[in-house]
């Protein structure tokens, strides 16, 4: 049986570029060489697409690539290939069976790359354009979840240009509608980038200014008191399954970028110490969140449980969760009985399944298709 050629696309223009490299490296290292041929696609920080080499990359070095050639995706739906181009001349073309986006944050997890892959008509791992874009935008995501009756903390959102022109009015609104303590976040970033916890009204202005450095829209949400941070991995298309819940125990004030990727003291407890009813409720909420946001393939749903009341809130979903050696998404599946390599194979199969389903839809309104 011939191997499937899997395009692993990573890097990207976002501030999460380096985390993407770590995730992609782990995925490539755990991909079954008997089943798959890896075709690494690196998007540089300036947006240039290049064919990468994994050789020394897996030994701890940066992925190598030729600076003289670039990659261009073919938008001919009958020929899902990448053209390798040098000096306006096609050097080679590479047909791809499945694309595996490992792009965290802006210009990768937000539906932009997913749109390109849809135009290529190539199966791709993870959520569609809609699921990716809604899942990435924290303000839109929370409004959709709230409309669906899912529990979210009180929040408000606004544009950075409104803040610049009406900061005093918005500051009053934050205090009256949300209060302190609260979290102020860039609305469309992950990995806890552009986020600050505010415990005094005197710190609101600086925190909003900080978030505006990373995004044109800002989310302010009420802080949950003495929170437990629970995460659940979801896998599937129409009938998704969930992992056991896991709990993040950070020794910092909240689970920020350093705690996620740099510190060794952050504890990942899996399965989380929850009673059976609470675990069941959270798993059901994870599936409902996943479906409401039109996700597919994979997702990690994050929850907050208030320490004294036990109230549960959906915090967010990650449609391209971290895949590093210490990331919760693969770790929770390992605890649930699915190894890292098996997980990758399942995700590839789900991408092919979803593409077949989409290919079965009618794309014209001829007389034959009106029945």
Short mmCIF file of C-alpha atoms in Angstrom, two decimals:
data_model
loop_
_atom_site.label_atom_id
_atom_site.label_comp_id
_atom_site.label_asym_id
_atom_site.label_seq_id
_atom_site.Cartn_x
_atom_site.Cartn_y
_atom_site.Cartn_z
CA UNK A 1 0.00 0.00 0.00
CA UNK A 2 1.40 3.39 -0.98
CA UNK A 3 1.97 5.99 1.69
CA UNK A 4 -0.22 9.04 2.07
CA UNK A 5 1.63 12.30 1.54
CA UNK A 6 0.82 14.55 4.49
CA UNK A 7 1.55 18.24 4.27
CA UNK A 8 2.38 19.57 7.74
CA UNK A 9 2.07 23.34 7.62
CA UNK A 10 3.57 25.31 10.50
CA UNK A 11 5.24 28.55 11.57
CA UNK A 12 3.07 31.41 10.41
CA UNK A 13 2.89 35.17 10.79
CA UNK A 14 1.44 35.21 14.29
CA UNK A 15 3.16 35.86 17.61
CA UNK A 16 2.71 32.13 18.27
CA UNK A 17 5.18 31.20 15.50
CA UNK A 18 7.67 29.54 17.85
CA UNK A 19 5.00 27.46 19.59
CA UNK A 20 3.82 26.26 16.18
CA UNK A 21 7.33 24.98 15.44
CA UNK A 22 7.38 22.99 18.68
CA UNK A 23 3.95 21.48 17.99
CA UNK A 24 4.80 20.57 14.40
CA UNK A 25 8.08 19.00 15.46
CA UNK A 26 6.25 16.69 17.88
CA UNK A 27 3.66 15.73 15.26
CA UNK A 28 6.29 14.89 12.66
CA UNK A 29 8.27 12.87 15.21
CA UNK A 30 5.19 10.76 16.07
CA UNK A 31 3.87 10.26 12.54
CA UNK A 32 3.97 6.60 11.45
CA UNK A 33 6.70 6.39 8.75
CA UNK A 34 5.17 3.19 7.38
CA UNK A 35 1.88 4.96 6.62
CA UNK A 36 2.83 8.55 5.87
CA UNK A 37 5.32 10.59 3.91
CA UNK A 38 5.76 14.00 5.48
CA UNK A 39 5.88 17.13 3.34
CA UNK A 40 6.80 20.00 5.71
CA UNK A 41 5.57 23.48 4.74
CA UNK A 42 7.07 26.35 6.71
CA UNK A 43 5.42 29.77 6.67
CA UNK A 44 8.02 32.32 7.64
CA UNK A 45 7.19 35.27 9.88
CA UNK A 46 7.07 37.48 6.80
CA UNK A 47 4.44 35.20 5.24
CA UNK A 48 6.66 33.42 2.70
CA UNK A 49 5.79 29.74 2.15
CA UNK A 50 8.76 27.38 1.81
CA UNK A 51 9.41 23.65 1.58
CA UNK A 52 11.23 22.64 4.76
CA UNK A 53 13.47 19.72 5.61
CA UNK A 54 12.96 17.80 8.84
CA UNK A 55 16.44 16.24 8.92
CA UNK A 56 18.28 17.93 11.78
CA UNK A 57 15.05 19.51 13.00
CA UNK A 58 14.11 16.44 15.02
CA UNK A 59 17.53 16.58 16.69
CA UNK A 60 16.79 19.99 18.20
CA UNK A 61 17.82 22.36 15.41
CA UNK A 62 15.63 24.70 13.40
CA UNK A 63 13.92 23.30 10.27
CA UNK A 64 16.11 23.90 7.22
CA UNK A 65 14.82 25.34 3.95
CA UNK A 66 16.11 26.80 0.72
CA UNK A 67 15.89 30.59 0.65
CA UNK A 68 16.04 30.60 -3.15
CA UNK A 69 12.70 28.83 -3.72
CA UNK A 70 9.15 29.32 -2.48
CA UNK A 71 5.97 27.24 -2.40
CA UNK A 72 2.72 28.23 -4.05
CA UNK A 73 -0.52 26.26 -3.54
CA UNK A 74 -2.49 25.39 -6.65
CA UNK A 75 -6.07 26.62 -6.46
CA UNK A 76 -7.20 24.17 -9.14
CA UNK A 77 -9.59 21.93 -7.15
CA UNK A 78 -8.82 18.99 -9.43
CA UNK A 79 -5.10 19.19 -8.73
CA UNK A 80 -4.23 19.74 -5.04
CA UNK A 81 -0.50 20.39 -5.38
CA UNK A 82 2.18 22.77 -4.20
CA UNK A 83 4.46 24.27 -6.81
CA UNK A 84 8.06 24.84 -5.78
CA UNK A 85 9.19 27.98 -7.62
CA UNK A 86 12.59 29.57 -8.15
CA UNK A 87 13.19 32.67 -10.28
CA UNK A 88 9.62 32.47 -11.63
CA UNK A 89 10.24 28.92 -12.82
CA UNK A 90 8.51 25.82 -11.50
CA UNK A 91 11.14 23.47 -10.12
CA UNK A 92 8.73 20.73 -9.02
CA UNK A 93 5.18 20.02 -8.00
CA UNK A 94 4.10 18.04 -4.95
CA UNK A 95 0.69 16.41 -4.78
CA UNK A 96 -0.68 16.34 -1.24
CA UNK A 97 -3.21 13.81 0.07
CA UNK A 98 -3.97 15.52 3.39
CA UNK A 99 -2.92 18.83 4.93
CA UNK A 100 -2.25 19.04 8.68
CA UNK A 101 -2.28 22.71 9.77
CA UNK A 102 -0.26 23.27 12.93
CA UNK A 103 -0.57 27.04 12.93
CA UNK A 104 -1.48 28.67 16.23
CA UNK A 105 -3.11 32.08 16.32
CA UNK A 106 -3.60 34.74 13.65
CA UNK A 107 -3.29 33.80 9.96
CA UNK A 108 -3.48 30.09 10.67
CA UNK A 109 -5.94 29.08 13.35
CA UNK A 110 -8.47 31.75 12.41
CA UNK A 111 -9.77 30.30 9.13
CA UNK A 112 -7.42 32.08 6.74
CA UNK A 113 -5.27 29.06 5.87
CA UNK A 114 -8.31 26.79 6.09
CA UNK A 115 -9.86 28.88 3.30
CA UNK A 116 -6.82 28.30 1.09
CA UNK A 117 -6.99 24.55 1.74
CA UNK A 118 -10.71 24.53 0.93
CA UNK A 119 -9.95 26.21 -2.41
CA UNK A 120 -7.27 23.58 -3.05
CA UNK A 121 -9.93 20.89 -2.41
CA UNK A 122 -7.50 18.97 -0.23
CA UNK A 123 -8.56 17.21 3.01
CA UNK A 124 -7.31 19.15 6.02
CA UNK A 125 -7.12 18.26 9.69
CA UNK A 126 -9.26 20.27 12.06
CA UNK A 127 -12.10 22.75 11.87
CA UNK A 128 -13.60 24.34 8.77
CA UNK A 129 -13.28 28.03 7.90
CA UNK A 130 -16.34 28.85 10.02
CA UNK A 131 -15.36 26.77 13.03
CA UNK A 132 -11.82 28.12 12.93
CA UNK A 133 -12.80 31.79 12.67
CA UNK A 134 -15.54 31.68 15.30
CA UNK A 135 -13.40 29.60 17.66
CA UNK A 136 -10.50 32.03 17.33
CA UNK A 137 -12.44 35.22 18.02
CA UNK A 138 -13.12 35.22 21.76
CA UNK A 139 -15.85 37.88 21.56
CA UNK A 140 -17.82 36.20 18.76
CA UNK A 141 -17.26 32.78 20.35
CA UNK A 142 -18.68 33.87 23.69
CA UNK A 143 -21.70 35.51 22.07
CA UNK A 144 -22.48 32.31 20.13
CA UNK A 145 -22.06 30.17 23.25
CA UNK A 146 -24.23 32.50 25.30
CA UNK A 147 -26.95 32.46 22.65
CA UNK A 148 -26.87 28.64 22.77
CA UNK A 149 -27.39 28.67 26.53
CA UNK A 150 -23.89 27.58 27.47
CA UNK A 151 -22.43 29.08 30.65
CA UNK A 152 -19.89 31.87 30.10
CA UNK A 153 -18.64 34.54 32.47
CA UNK A 154 -19.84 38.13 32.14
CA UNK A 155 -17.89 39.95 29.43
CA UNK A 156 -17.78 42.96 27.14
CA UNK A 157 -15.80 43.56 23.94
CA UNK A 158 -14.78 46.64 22.00
CA UNK A 159 -12.49 47.88 19.22
CA UNK A 160 -9.12 49.44 19.95
CA UNK A 161 -10.07 52.57 17.98
CA UNK A 162 -13.09 53.04 20.27
CA UNK A 163 -10.76 52.75 23.24
CA UNK A 164 -8.45 55.42 21.83
CA UNK A 165 -11.31 57.87 21.33
CA UNK A 166 -13.53 56.98 24.32
CA UNK A 167 -11.26 55.36 26.88
CA UNK A 168 -12.86 57.06 29.88
CA UNK A 169 -16.37 55.99 28.87
CA UNK A 170 -15.21 52.42 28.26
CA UNK A 171 -13.30 52.36 31.54
CA UNK A 172 -16.49 53.39 33.35
CA UNK A 173 -18.36 50.64 31.50
CA UNK A 174 -15.77 48.04 32.51
CA UNK A 175 -16.12 49.06 36.15
CA UNK A 176 -19.93 49.13 36.12
CA UNK A 177 -20.60 45.98 34.06
CA UNK A 178 -17.61 43.76 34.91
CA UNK A 179 -15.76 45.20 37.89
CA UNK A 180 -12.47 43.98 39.31
CA UNK A 181 -10.87 41.53 39.45
CA UNK A 182 -11.14 40.92 35.71
CA UNK A 183 -9.11 39.70 32.77
CA UNK A 184 -8.33 41.94 29.81
CA UNK A 185 -7.38 40.08 26.66
CA UNK A 186 -6.57 40.52 23.00
CA UNK A 187 -9.69 39.09 21.36
CA UNK A 188 -8.11 36.89 18.70
CA UNK A 189 -4.88 35.46 20.10
CA UNK A 190 -4.05 32.24 21.92
CA UNK A 191 -1.31 30.95 24.22
CA UNK A 192 -2.32 33.62 26.77
CA UNK A 193 -0.58 36.32 24.71
CA UNK A 194 -1.88 39.88 25.16
CA UNK A 195 -3.63 39.11 28.45
CA UNK A 196 -3.42 40.66 31.90
CA UNK A 197 -5.26 40.13 35.17
CA UNK A 198 -6.50 43.37 36.69
CA UNK A 199 -7.09 43.58 40.44
CA UNK A 200 -7.31 47.36 40.77
CA UNK A 201 -9.24 49.91 38.73
CA UNK A 202 -6.02 51.90 38.45
CA UNK A 203 -4.55 49.12 36.30
CA UNK A 204 -7.35 48.95 33.71
CA UNK A 205 -5.95 51.57 31.35
CA UNK A 206 -2.50 50.00 31.16
CA UNK A 207 -3.93 46.50 30.65
CA UNK A 208 -6.16 47.61 27.78
CA UNK A 209 -3.30 49.50 26.16
CA UNK A 210 -1.21 46.33 26.43
CA UNK A 211 -3.88 44.15 24.77
CA UNK A 212 -4.33 46.72 21.98
CA UNK A 213 -0.69 46.16 21.03
CA UNK A 214 -1.59 42.66 19.81
CA UNK A 215 -5.14 42.98 18.48
CA UNK A 216 -7.66 45.49 17.14
CA UNK A 217 -10.34 44.13 19.48
CA UNK A 218 -10.29 43.68 23.24
CA UNK A 219 -12.23 41.34 25.52
CA UNK A 220 -12.84 42.10 29.18
CA UNK A 221 -14.26 39.29 31.28
CA UNK A 222 -15.10 38.87 34.94
CA UNK A 223 -12.52 36.87 36.89
CA UNK A 224 -13.71 33.62 38.41
CA UNK A 225 -12.75 33.49 42.08
CA UNK A 226 -10.42 30.72 43.24
CA UNK A 227 -10.79 28.97 39.88
CA UNK A 228 -9.95 25.43 38.91
CA UNK A 229 -8.84 25.22 35.26
CA UNK A 230 -10.15 22.10 33.57
CA UNK A 231 -9.45 21.06 29.97
CA UNK A 232 -11.11 18.38 27.84
CA UNK A 233 -9.89 17.13 24.46
CA UNK A 234 -12.50 16.49 21.78
CA UNK A 235 -12.05 14.28 18.71
CA UNK A 236 -14.40 13.63 15.80
CA UNK A 237 -16.75 15.09 13.22
CA UNK A 238 -20.52 14.59 13.56
CA UNK A 239 -20.23 12.28 16.57
CA UNK A 240 -17.28 13.61 18.60
CA UNK A 241 -15.85 11.86 21.64
CA UNK A 242 -14.17 13.37 24.67
CA UNK A 243 -11.10 12.54 26.71
CA UNK A 244 -11.05 12.40 30.47
CA UNK A 245 -10.91 15.89 32.00
CA UNK A 246 -7.51 17.23 32.98
CA UNK A 247 -6.63 19.99 35.41
CA UNK A 248 -3.99 22.69 35.08
CA UNK A 249 -2.29 23.65 38.35
CA UNK A 250 -0.10 26.68 37.75
CA UNK A 251 2.03 28.27 40.43
CA UNK A 252 1.63 31.64 38.75
CA UNK A 253 -1.37 33.94 39.24
CA UNK A 254 -2.95 32.48 36.12
CA UNK A 255 -2.05 30.03 33.36
CA UNK A 256 -0.06 32.46 31.20
CA UNK A 257 2.42 31.97 28.34
CA UNK A 258 5.37 31.24 30.64
CA UNK A 259 3.39 28.69 32.63
CA UNK A 260 2.20 26.95 29.44
CA UNK A 261 5.49 26.64 27.62
CA UNK A 262 8.49 27.71 29.65
CA UNK A 263 8.05 26.70 33.27
CA UNK A 264 8.56 23.15 34.49
CA UNK A 265 6.56 23.65 37.70
CA UNK A 266 3.10 23.72 36.07
CA UNK A 267 1.26 20.53 36.96
CA UNK A 268 -1.01 18.65 34.56
CA UNK A 269 -3.32 16.39 36.52
CA UNK A 270 -5.06 13.81 34.35
CA UNK A 271 -7.60 12.63 35.02
CA UNK A 272 -8.68 15.61 37.09
CA UNK A 273 -9.92 14.98 40.59
CA UNK A 274 -13.64 15.43 39.95
CA UNK A 275 -16.67 13.50 41.08
CA UNK A 276 -18.40 11.43 38.44
CA UNK A 277 -21.31 13.83 37.96
CA UNK A 278 -19.09 16.90 37.51
CA UNK A 279 -16.87 15.06 35.01
CA UNK A 280 -19.94 13.94 33.04
CA UNK A 281 -21.41 17.45 32.99
CA UNK A 282 -18.14 18.93 31.74
CA UNK A 283 -17.76 16.31 29.01
CA UNK A 284 -21.30 16.99 27.81
CA UNK A 285 -20.61 20.73 27.81
CA UNK A 286 -17.42 20.12 25.81
CA UNK A 287 -19.34 18.24 23.09
CA UNK A 288 -22.08 20.86 22.96
CA UNK A 289 -19.50 23.66 22.71
CA UNK A 290 -17.70 21.80 19.93
CA UNK A 291 -20.91 21.30 17.93
CA UNK A 292 -22.33 24.78 18.50
CA UNK A 293 -19.11 26.32 17.14
CA UNK A 294 -19.17 24.02 14.06
CA UNK A 295 -15.88 22.32 14.91
CA UNK A 296 -14.55 19.12 13.41
CA UNK A 297 -11.50 16.91 13.68
CA UNK A 298 -10.11 18.17 16.95
CA UNK A 299 -10.52 20.78 19.63
CA UNK A 300 -9.67 21.39 23.27
CA UNK A 301 -12.39 22.96 25.38
CA UNK A 302 -11.24 24.85 28.47
CA UNK A 303 -13.41 25.38 31.56
CA UNK A 304 -13.27 27.36 34.78
CA UNK A 305 -14.86 26.07 37.98
CA UNK A 306 -15.45 28.64 40.71
CA UNK A 307 -13.78 27.49 43.90
CA UNK A 308 -16.51 28.18 46.45
CA UNK A 309 -19.72 27.75 44.45
CA UNK A 310 -18.64 25.02 42.02
CA UNK A 311 -20.21 26.98 39.13
CA UNK A 312 -18.87 25.87 35.74
CA UNK A 313 -18.05 28.18 32.84
CA UNK A 314 -16.86 27.52 29.30
CA UNK A 315 -13.70 29.57 28.94
CA UNK A 316 -12.75 28.94 25.29
CA UNK A 317 -12.05 26.39 22.60
CA UNK A 318 -8.75 25.82 20.81
CA UNK A 319 -9.32 24.46 17.31
CA UNK A 320 -5.59 23.84 16.80
CA UNK A 321 -4.48 23.01 20.34
CA UNK A 322 -0.86 22.72 21.33
CA UNK A 323 0.84 19.48 20.29
CA UNK A 324 4.13 19.78 22.15
CA UNK A 325 5.40 17.01 24.41
CA UNK A 326 3.80 18.75 27.41
CA UNK A 327 0.57 19.88 25.74
CA UNK A 328 -2.73 18.84 27.27
CA UNK A 329 -4.49 17.79 24.06
CA UNK A 330 -2.33 14.73 23.25
CA UNK A 331 -1.63 14.02 26.92
CA UNK A 332 -5.33 13.73 27.74
CA UNK A 333 -5.82 11.28 24.89
CA UNK A 334 -2.88 9.20 26.07
CA UNK A 335 -4.49 8.98 29.51
CA UNK A 336 -7.77 8.09 27.78
CA UNK A 337 -6.15 5.22 25.86
CA UNK A 338 -5.15 6.77 22.51
CA UNK A 339 -1.41 7.10 21.89
CA UNK A 340 0.09 10.15 20.21
CA UNK A 341 0.73 8.23 16.95
CA UNK A 342 -2.79 6.74 16.96
CA UNK A 343 -4.21 10.21 17.53
CA UNK A 344 -2.44 11.59 14.47
CA UNK A 345 -3.76 8.73 12.33
CA UNK A 346 -7.32 9.29 13.59
CA UNK A 347 -7.09 13.00 12.80
CA UNK A 348 -5.91 12.27 9.25
CA UNK A 349 -8.76 9.77 8.77
CA UNK A 350 -11.27 12.33 10.05
CA UNK A 351 -9.97 14.91 7.57
CA UNK A 352 -10.47 12.48 4.69
CA UNK A 353 -13.95 11.59 5.97
CA UNK A 354 -15.01 15.25 6.13
CA UNK A 355 -13.66 15.95 2.65
CA UNK A 356 -15.66 13.03 1.23
CA UNK A 357 -18.79 14.37 2.89
CA UNK A 358 -18.23 17.84 1.41
CA UNK A 359 -17.51 16.37 -2.01
CA UNK A 360 -20.92 14.67 -1.86
CA UNK A 361 -22.75 18.00 -1.62
CA UNK A 362 -24.38 19.50 -4.70
CA UNK A 363 -22.52 22.46 -6.14
CA UNK A 364 -25.00 23.48 -8.84
CA UNK A 365 -28.72 24.11 -9.24
CA UNK A 366 -29.36 22.23 -12.46
CA UNK A 367 -32.74 20.57 -12.91
CA UNK A 368 -31.33 17.27 -11.67
CA UNK A 369 -30.24 18.79 -8.34
CA UNK A 370 -33.48 20.64 -7.58
CA UNK A 371 -35.39 17.50 -6.72
#
